[in-house]
Short mmCIF file of C-alpha atoms and ligand atoms in Angstrom, two decimals:
data_model
loop_
_atom_site.label_atom_id
_atom_site.label_comp_id
_atom_site.label_asym_id
_atom_site.label_seq_id
_atom_site.Cartn_x
_atom_site.Cartn_y
_atom_site.Cartn_z
CA MET A 1 285.24 -88.10 38.73
CA THR A 2 286.02 -85.38 41.26
CA LYS A 3 283.06 -83.42 42.59
CA MET A 4 283.51 -79.64 42.50
CA LEU A 5 281.23 -77.05 44.14
CA VAL A 6 281.56 -73.60 42.53
CA THR A 7 280.09 -70.71 44.55
CA GLY A 8 279.03 -67.62 42.58
CA GLY A 9 279.09 -69.58 39.32
CA ALA A 10 276.42 -67.41 37.68
CA GLY A 11 278.59 -64.27 37.97
CA PHE A 12 281.28 -63.00 35.62
CA ILE A 13 284.39 -64.93 36.67
CA GLY A 14 282.51 -67.91 38.12
CA ALA A 15 280.54 -68.51 34.90
CA ASN A 16 283.70 -68.25 32.81
CA PHE A 17 285.31 -70.69 35.27
CA VAL A 18 282.50 -73.22 34.82
CA HIS A 19 282.78 -73.02 31.01
CA TYR A 20 286.58 -73.22 31.16
CA THR A 21 286.46 -76.20 33.53
CA LEU A 22 283.95 -78.18 31.44
CA GLN A 23 286.02 -77.55 28.30
CA ASN A 24 289.47 -78.24 29.72
CA TYR A 25 289.10 -80.36 32.87
CA PRO A 26 286.54 -83.12 32.14
CA GLN A 27 287.45 -84.95 35.36
CA TYR A 28 285.22 -82.55 37.36
CA GLU A 29 281.51 -82.99 38.02
CA VAL A 30 280.36 -79.42 38.69
CA THR A 31 277.67 -78.12 41.03
CA VAL A 32 277.05 -74.35 41.16
CA ILE A 33 275.50 -72.48 44.07
CA ASP A 34 274.50 -68.89 43.38
CA LYS A 35 272.06 -66.50 45.03
CA LEU A 36 271.30 -64.86 41.67
CA THR A 37 271.76 -61.33 42.95
CA TYR A 38 271.57 -58.50 40.38
CA ALA A 39 275.10 -59.65 39.32
CA GLY A 40 274.22 -63.31 38.82
CA ASN A 41 272.63 -64.27 35.54
CA PRO A 42 271.49 -67.86 34.86
CA ASP A 43 271.79 -67.16 31.12
CA ASN A 44 275.57 -67.18 31.65
CA LEU A 45 275.31 -70.95 32.13
CA ALA A 46 272.37 -71.65 29.79
CA SER A 47 274.50 -73.58 27.29
CA VAL A 48 275.83 -75.99 29.95
CA LEU A 49 272.83 -76.42 32.26
CA ASP A 50 272.48 -80.05 31.14
CA LYS A 51 276.10 -80.73 32.20
CA ILE A 52 276.02 -79.24 35.71
CA GLU A 53 273.82 -79.13 38.77
CA PHE A 54 272.58 -75.62 39.57
CA VAL A 55 271.37 -74.67 43.06
CA THR A 56 269.86 -71.27 43.75
CA GLY A 57 270.83 -70.30 47.29
CA ASP A 58 272.78 -68.04 49.63
CA ILE A 59 276.24 -69.12 50.83
CA SER A 60 275.38 -67.80 54.29
CA ASP A 61 272.59 -70.43 54.53
CA ARG A 62 274.58 -72.75 56.82
CA GLU A 63 272.26 -75.72 56.51
CA LEU A 64 272.30 -75.64 52.71
CA ILE A 65 276.07 -75.09 52.56
CA ASP A 66 276.68 -77.91 55.04
CA LYS A 67 274.74 -80.29 52.79
CA LEU A 68 276.40 -79.16 49.54
CA VAL A 69 279.90 -79.22 51.03
CA SER A 70 279.33 -82.69 52.52
CA GLU A 71 278.50 -83.96 49.01
CA THR A 72 281.53 -82.50 47.21
CA ASP A 73 285.32 -83.02 47.10
CA ILE A 74 286.50 -79.47 46.43
CA ILE A 75 284.94 -76.01 46.80
CA VAL A 76 286.02 -73.12 44.56
CA HIS A 77 284.68 -70.01 46.23
CA PHE A 78 283.92 -67.05 43.93
CA ALA A 79 280.63 -65.81 45.44
CA ALA A 80 280.89 -62.23 46.69
CA GLU A 81 279.54 -58.76 46.31
CA SER A 82 282.19 -57.42 43.96
CA HIS A 83 281.66 -53.77 43.00
CA ASN A 84 283.49 -51.01 44.87
CA ASP A 85 281.01 -48.28 43.90
CA ASN A 86 278.08 -50.31 45.30
CA SER A 87 279.98 -50.89 48.54
CA LEU A 88 280.18 -47.12 49.01
CA SER A 89 276.39 -46.77 48.62
CA ASP A 90 275.45 -49.76 50.81
CA PRO A 91 278.12 -51.84 52.60
CA TRP A 92 275.71 -54.34 54.24
CA PRO A 93 275.43 -56.88 51.40
CA PHE A 94 279.25 -56.92 51.36
CA VAL A 95 279.46 -57.77 55.06
CA HIS A 96 276.79 -60.43 54.60
CA SER A 97 278.12 -62.26 51.52
CA ASN A 98 281.87 -61.70 51.79
CA LEU A 99 282.30 -62.20 55.55
CA VAL A 100 279.33 -64.19 56.87
CA GLY A 101 279.10 -66.21 53.64
CA THR A 102 282.78 -67.15 53.72
CA ALA A 103 282.58 -68.11 57.41
CA SER A 104 279.67 -70.42 56.61
CA ILE A 105 281.73 -72.15 53.92
CA LEU A 106 284.75 -72.45 56.23
CA GLU A 107 282.75 -74.13 58.96
CA ALA A 108 281.36 -76.70 56.52
CA VAL A 109 284.84 -77.29 55.05
CA ARG A 110 286.18 -77.85 58.59
CA LYS A 111 283.36 -80.21 59.58
CA HIS A 112 283.55 -82.36 56.43
CA ASN A 113 287.33 -82.08 55.90
CA LYS A 114 287.12 -80.87 52.27
CA ARG A 115 289.53 -78.95 50.02
CA LEU A 116 288.83 -75.20 49.55
CA HIS A 117 290.15 -72.66 47.09
CA HIS A 118 289.23 -69.09 48.06
CA VAL A 119 289.19 -66.51 45.24
CA SER A 120 290.21 -63.01 46.30
CA THR A 121 291.49 -59.73 44.96
CA ASP A 122 294.67 -57.63 44.85
CA GLU A 123 292.66 -54.78 46.39
CA VAL A 124 293.29 -56.23 49.86
CA TYR A 125 296.78 -54.67 49.64
CA GLY A 126 295.52 -51.08 49.21
CA ASP A 127 297.17 -49.06 46.46
CA LEU A 128 300.63 -48.10 45.18
CA GLU A 129 302.14 -44.80 44.07
CA LEU A 130 302.42 -44.42 40.28
CA ASP A 131 306.22 -44.47 40.43
CA ASP A 132 306.59 -47.16 43.12
CA PRO A 133 309.00 -49.81 41.74
CA ALA A 134 307.52 -52.42 44.11
CA LYS A 135 304.47 -54.47 43.13
CA PHE A 136 302.15 -56.46 45.41
CA THR A 137 303.65 -59.76 46.64
CA PRO A 138 302.22 -62.36 49.04
CA GLU A 139 304.22 -60.60 51.80
CA THR A 140 302.67 -57.14 51.24
CA PRO A 141 300.71 -56.05 54.36
CA TYR A 142 296.93 -55.80 54.04
CA LYS A 143 295.65 -52.19 53.77
CA PRO A 144 292.24 -52.24 52.07
CA SER A 145 290.51 -48.96 51.20
CA SER A 146 286.81 -49.63 50.57
CA PRO A 147 284.01 -51.64 52.20
CA TYR A 148 284.39 -54.07 49.26
CA SER A 149 288.14 -54.57 49.62
CA SER A 150 288.03 -54.64 53.43
CA THR A 151 285.38 -57.38 53.45
CA LYS A 152 287.46 -59.34 50.93
CA ALA A 153 290.52 -58.82 53.16
CA GLY A 154 288.46 -60.02 56.12
CA SER A 155 287.41 -63.12 54.19
CA ASP A 156 291.07 -63.92 53.40
CA LEU A 157 291.95 -63.54 57.09
CA LEU A 158 289.13 -65.90 58.04
CA VAL A 159 290.54 -68.51 55.65
CA ARG A 160 294.05 -68.05 57.07
CA ALA A 161 292.74 -68.41 60.62
CA TRP A 162 290.83 -71.62 59.76
CA VAL A 163 294.03 -73.01 58.20
CA ARG A 164 296.13 -72.15 61.25
CA SER A 165 293.63 -72.96 64.01
CA PHE A 166 291.80 -75.93 62.51
CA GLY A 167 294.25 -77.20 59.88
CA ILE A 168 291.75 -77.03 57.00
CA HIS A 169 293.13 -77.74 53.53
CA ALA A 170 292.79 -74.38 51.75
CA THR A 171 294.56 -72.12 49.27
CA ILE A 172 293.95 -68.42 48.49
CA SER A 173 294.49 -66.45 45.28
CA ASN A 174 294.53 -62.67 44.94
CA CYS A 175 294.03 -61.58 41.35
CA SER A 176 294.17 -58.25 39.55
CA ASN A 177 291.40 -56.66 37.41
CA ASN A 178 289.71 -59.14 35.08
CA TYR A 179 288.10 -58.42 31.71
CA GLY A 180 286.26 -60.60 29.20
CA PRO A 181 282.76 -61.87 28.33
CA TYR A 182 279.85 -61.91 30.82
CA GLN A 183 281.24 -59.05 32.95
CA HIS A 184 278.45 -56.94 34.45
CA ILE A 185 278.02 -53.59 32.69
CA GLU A 186 278.49 -51.70 35.96
CA LYS A 187 282.25 -52.43 35.65
CA PHE A 188 284.70 -50.13 33.86
CA ILE A 189 285.43 -51.86 30.53
CA PRO A 190 281.94 -53.22 29.71
CA ARG A 191 280.37 -49.94 30.83
CA GLN A 192 282.42 -47.99 28.28
CA ILE A 193 281.85 -50.50 25.45
CA THR A 194 278.08 -50.56 26.05
CA ASN A 195 277.98 -46.75 26.39
CA ILE A 196 279.48 -46.45 22.92
CA LEU A 197 277.15 -49.15 21.54
CA SER A 198 274.17 -47.22 23.04
CA GLY A 199 275.26 -43.90 21.60
CA THR A 200 276.46 -42.31 24.87
CA LYS A 201 279.95 -41.23 25.84
CA PRO A 202 282.41 -43.25 27.95
CA LYS A 203 282.75 -41.95 31.52
CA LEU A 204 286.17 -41.45 33.12
CA TYR A 205 286.48 -41.00 36.90
CA GLY A 206 288.70 -38.08 37.92
CA THR A 207 291.83 -37.57 35.83
CA GLY A 208 292.04 -41.16 34.57
CA GLU A 209 295.62 -41.55 35.83
CA ASN A 210 294.56 -44.52 38.02
CA VAL A 211 296.31 -47.71 36.95
CA ARG A 212 294.81 -51.20 36.93
CA ASP A 213 296.71 -54.44 36.12
CA TRP A 214 294.43 -56.09 33.53
CA ILE A 215 294.18 -59.86 33.05
CA HIS A 216 291.89 -61.86 30.77
CA VAL A 217 289.37 -63.87 32.78
CA ASP A 218 290.50 -67.16 31.16
CA ASP A 219 294.06 -66.54 32.37
CA HIS A 220 292.72 -65.96 35.91
CA ASN A 221 290.71 -69.18 35.77
CA ASN A 222 293.57 -71.16 34.27
CA ALA A 223 295.75 -70.00 37.18
CA VAL A 224 293.07 -71.10 39.67
CA HIS A 225 293.25 -74.60 38.17
CA TYR A 226 297.07 -74.59 38.52
CA ILE A 227 296.65 -73.70 42.21
CA ILE A 228 293.97 -76.35 42.76
CA GLU A 229 296.20 -79.00 41.21
CA LYS A 230 299.66 -77.98 42.34
CA GLY A 231 299.30 -75.30 45.05
CA ARG A 232 300.54 -75.95 48.59
CA SER A 233 297.90 -75.99 51.30
CA GLY A 234 297.74 -72.83 53.38
CA GLU A 235 299.54 -70.76 50.74
CA THR A 236 298.54 -67.54 49.01
CA TYR A 237 299.24 -67.07 45.29
CA LEU A 238 299.01 -63.72 43.48
CA ILE A 239 297.62 -63.85 39.94
CA GLY A 240 298.50 -61.16 37.39
CA ALA A 241 299.69 -60.92 33.79
CA ASP A 242 301.75 -57.67 33.77
CA GLY A 243 298.87 -55.72 32.19
CA GLU A 244 299.28 -52.32 33.85
CA GLU A 245 297.54 -49.43 32.04
CA ASN A 246 295.85 -46.26 33.22
CA ASN A 247 292.11 -45.75 32.79
CA LYS A 248 292.55 -42.91 30.29
CA TYR A 249 294.55 -45.22 28.00
CA ILE A 250 291.87 -47.94 28.25
CA ILE A 251 289.05 -45.54 27.33
CA GLU A 252 291.04 -44.08 24.42
CA THR A 253 291.90 -47.57 23.16
CA ILE A 254 288.27 -48.77 23.34
CA LEU A 255 287.16 -45.64 21.44
CA GLU A 256 289.85 -46.19 18.80
CA LEU A 257 289.07 -49.92 18.40
CA MET A 258 285.38 -49.04 17.97
CA GLY A 259 286.20 -46.53 15.22
CA LYS A 260 285.49 -43.40 17.29
CA ASP A 261 287.40 -40.21 18.07
CA LYS A 262 289.83 -40.99 20.93
CA THR A 263 288.86 -37.81 22.77
CA ASP A 264 285.10 -38.44 22.70
CA TYR A 265 284.60 -39.23 26.41
CA GLU A 266 283.45 -37.34 29.53
CA HIS A 267 285.16 -36.70 32.86
CA VAL A 268 282.74 -37.50 35.72
CA ASN A 269 282.92 -37.35 39.52
CA ASP A 270 285.78 -39.35 40.99
CA ARG A 271 285.19 -42.38 43.25
CA PRO A 272 285.64 -41.43 46.94
CA GLY A 273 288.84 -43.05 48.27
CA HIS A 274 289.75 -44.11 44.70
CA ASP A 275 292.78 -46.44 44.75
CA LEU A 276 295.56 -45.02 42.57
CA ARG A 277 297.40 -48.08 41.30
CA TYR A 278 297.38 -51.88 41.57
CA ALA A 279 300.25 -54.05 40.28
CA ILE A 280 300.86 -57.76 40.80
CA ASP A 281 304.16 -59.60 41.12
CA ALA A 282 303.15 -63.14 40.09
CA THR A 283 306.66 -64.64 40.46
CA LYS A 284 305.55 -67.23 43.02
CA LEU A 285 302.77 -68.54 40.76
CA ARG A 286 305.02 -68.56 37.70
CA GLU A 287 308.11 -70.12 39.33
CA GLU A 288 306.54 -72.50 41.85
CA LEU A 289 303.63 -73.73 39.71
CA GLY A 290 304.95 -73.03 36.17
CA TRP A 291 301.93 -70.89 35.19
CA VAL A 292 302.13 -68.49 32.22
CA PRO A 293 299.35 -66.25 30.88
CA LYS A 294 298.06 -66.86 27.34
CA TYR A 295 296.53 -63.42 26.69
CA THR A 296 299.49 -61.04 26.58
CA ASN A 297 298.14 -58.52 24.04
CA LEU A 298 295.63 -56.24 25.79
CA ARG A 299 294.45 -54.59 22.55
CA GLU A 300 293.54 -57.99 21.09
CA GLY A 301 291.80 -58.99 24.32
CA LEU A 302 289.85 -55.71 24.32
CA GLN A 303 288.87 -56.19 20.67
CA ALA A 304 287.53 -59.69 21.43
CA THR A 305 285.60 -58.26 24.40
CA ILE A 306 284.14 -55.46 22.25
CA ASP A 307 283.10 -58.10 19.69
CA TRP A 308 281.37 -60.14 22.43
CA TYR A 309 279.31 -57.19 23.76
CA THR A 310 278.47 -56.18 20.17
CA ALA A 311 277.25 -59.69 19.33
CA ASN A 312 275.36 -60.13 22.63
CA ARG A 313 273.28 -56.97 22.95
CA SER A 314 270.32 -58.93 24.34
CA TRP A 315 272.52 -60.03 27.26
CA TRP A 316 273.01 -56.44 28.51
CA GLU A 317 270.59 -54.07 26.83
CA ALA A 318 267.66 -54.44 29.27
CA GLU A 319 269.94 -53.58 32.23
CA LYS A 320 271.65 -50.57 30.69
CA ALA A 321 269.19 -47.78 31.55
CA LYS A 322 268.95 -48.88 35.20
CA VAL A 323 272.73 -49.06 35.67
CA GLU A 324 273.25 -45.65 34.07
CA ALA A 325 270.45 -44.04 36.13
CA ALA A 326 272.18 -45.19 39.35
CA TYR A 327 275.49 -43.75 38.16
CA ALA A 328 273.84 -40.49 37.06
CA GLU A 329 272.50 -39.95 40.60
CA LYS A 330 276.12 -39.85 41.81
CA GLY A 331 277.29 -37.63 38.96
CA GLN A 332 279.20 -40.56 37.48
P1 LIG B 401 280.25 -60.84 40.11
O1 LIG B 401 279.66 -59.76 40.94
O2 LIG B 401 280.15 -60.76 38.63
O3 LIG B 401 279.62 -62.25 40.52
C1 LIG B 401 279.41 -62.62 41.87
C2 LIG B 401 278.43 -63.79 41.90
O4 LIG B 401 278.26 -64.19 43.27
C3 LIG B 401 277.04 -63.45 41.34
O5 LIG B 401 276.59 -64.48 40.50
C4 LIG B 401 276.16 -63.36 42.61
O6 LIG B 401 274.81 -63.72 42.38
C5 LIG B 401 276.87 -64.34 43.53
N1 LIG B 401 276.64 -64.06 44.96
C6 LIG B 401 276.81 -62.88 45.60
N2 LIG B 401 276.49 -63.02 46.92
C7 LIG B 401 276.11 -64.33 47.09
C8 LIG B 401 275.67 -65.07 48.20
N3 LIG B 401 275.53 -64.51 49.41
N4 LIG B 401 275.39 -66.38 48.02
C9 LIG B 401 275.52 -66.97 46.80
N5 LIG B 401 275.92 -66.30 45.69
C10 LIG B 401 276.20 -64.98 45.85
O7 LIG B 401 281.76 -60.94 40.59
P2 LIG B 401 283.08 -61.38 39.79
O8 LIG B 401 283.68 -60.19 39.17
O9 LIG B 401 282.76 -62.56 38.96
O10 LIG B 401 284.01 -61.80 41.01
C11 LIG B 401 284.03 -63.14 41.48
C12 LIG B 401 285.04 -63.26 42.59
O11 LIG B 401 286.33 -62.90 42.12
C13 LIG B 401 284.76 -62.35 43.80
O12 LIG B 401 285.08 -63.06 44.96
C14 LIG B 401 285.72 -61.18 43.59
O13 LIG B 401 286.08 -60.59 44.81
C15 LIG B 401 286.89 -61.89 42.94
N6 LIG B 401 287.75 -61.06 42.08
C16 LIG B 401 287.19 -60.32 41.06
C17 LIG B 401 288.02 -59.57 40.21
C18 LIG B 401 287.47 -58.77 39.05
O14 LIG B 401 288.22 -58.07 38.38
N7 LIG B 401 286.17 -58.83 38.75
C19 LIG B 401 289.40 -59.57 40.42
C20 LIG B 401 289.93 -60.33 41.48
C21 LIG B 401 289.09 -61.07 42.28
O1 LIG B 402 282.65 -45.73 34.66
C1 LIG B 402 283.73 -45.92 35.24
N1 LIG B 402 284.76 -45.05 35.01
C2 LIG B 402 285.99 -45.21 35.59
O2 LIG B 402 286.90 -44.39 35.34
C3 LIG B 402 283.95 -47.04 36.14
C4 LIG B 402 282.83 -48.01 36.43
C5 LIG B 402 285.19 -47.19 36.71
N2 LIG B 402 286.19 -46.29 36.45
C6 LIG B 402 287.53 -46.53 37.03
C7 LIG B 402 287.59 -46.89 38.48
C8 LIG B 402 288.80 -47.80 38.55
O3 LIG B 402 289.99 -47.04 38.64
O4 LIG B 402 288.04 -47.67 36.33
C9 LIG B 402 288.81 -48.51 37.20
C10 LIG B 402 288.20 -49.90 37.25
O5 LIG B 402 286.95 -49.80 37.91
P1 LIG B 402 286.05 -51.10 38.25
O6 LIG B 402 285.73 -51.83 36.99
O7 LIG B 402 284.94 -50.65 39.11
O8 LIG B 402 287.09 -52.04 39.02
P2 LIG B 402 287.93 -51.85 40.39
O9 LIG B 402 287.28 -50.90 41.33
O10 LIG B 402 289.35 -51.64 40.00
O11 LIG B 402 287.73 -53.35 40.99
C11 LIG B 402 287.78 -54.50 40.10
O12 LIG B 402 288.99 -55.18 40.21
C12 LIG B 402 289.28 -55.85 41.40
C13 LIG B 402 286.63 -55.47 40.42
O13 LIG B 402 285.40 -54.79 40.32
C14 LIG B 402 286.81 -56.10 41.77
O14 LIG B 402 285.79 -57.08 42.00
C15 LIG B 402 288.14 -56.77 41.82
O15 LIG B 402 288.38 -57.27 43.08
#
């Protein structure tokens, strides 16, 4: 058995990763460390708690991380503050978890000579014009826009520096926007689905022309496994499934799939510094590692996600009023 430490495993992508790993990669013995911030929910792992070890803790706790890293073979690092809007209200948790937390993991990885995979975002590259024929590649210069994306960019640079200066064995992935089960209802797609399920209107920032490159969370996690198994040390791989759509289209499609009038949504205040478009060129991942996405029909993926939030009201309902009150204060 190979021992795997998953940071942030009680969050959206990390929890899906733990489930996906237990189902498809039985050679791993999984330990999760998660601080259980507002975004971490132990219920996300309730069905597998007897199959994993769960540690509640902060990745910036160097003593704890040193111990956990010394006991594992590979670290898959998801833990981060992840929401752009929150980073505009209070950047400090982002500096703490994304920068200090990642440095703490890197030092333990260096000391104990372990394998690291660092999970990052396409937002480190800034944004593209709507008509730009180029997409993000591993060679695109970093130009992050928000406190969230700049702390993620900083964490990537820390990993690169530890590879170059200390020769640690690490890979990095930068993925586009994920959707699927267990995503916090502060995020775009689950917010709109749960608005409709609660009898309120979906909320579109600005004009809705902003484009995101959507990927199902299982495709992201499958790609992470390809990189763990076949990726070259020190390399960066971009993960994306050619799922570009603008926000207006996504809201209209969710309304249509839920049997509502496609125009029944509200325009709200735009996000300050709102990135216009993200788009991933995943050629390196596809050609070098042979990865292909399984979820290529966004409407079907959205329908499955709508079905999950409809069937799991108890998972999100208690949080809904609080999340919406915070948005309402900002006119969003
Ligand atoms: P999330 O906010 O749903 O989950 C983050 C998890 O990390 C939570 O369980 C939280 O409790 C935990 N955490 C936060 N700070 C911690 C700390 N200091 N110590 C220990 N645990 C801590 O985020 P997500 O959407 O699942 O994103 C996971 C990772 O994937 C992040 O690194 C994010 O940057 C990256 N990513 C996300 C997307 C996306 O579309 N959501 C796309 C590309 C990359
Ligand atoms: O209510 C909303 N209305 C709206 O129009 C919300 C919450 C968002 N939006 C817009 C803003 C973005 O253009 O929808 C788009 C997606 O918004 P988010 O879900 O907040 O995602 P984004 O800011 O694109 O970042 C996401 O993808 C990259 C994740 O949150 C990051 O963790 C990841 O790195």
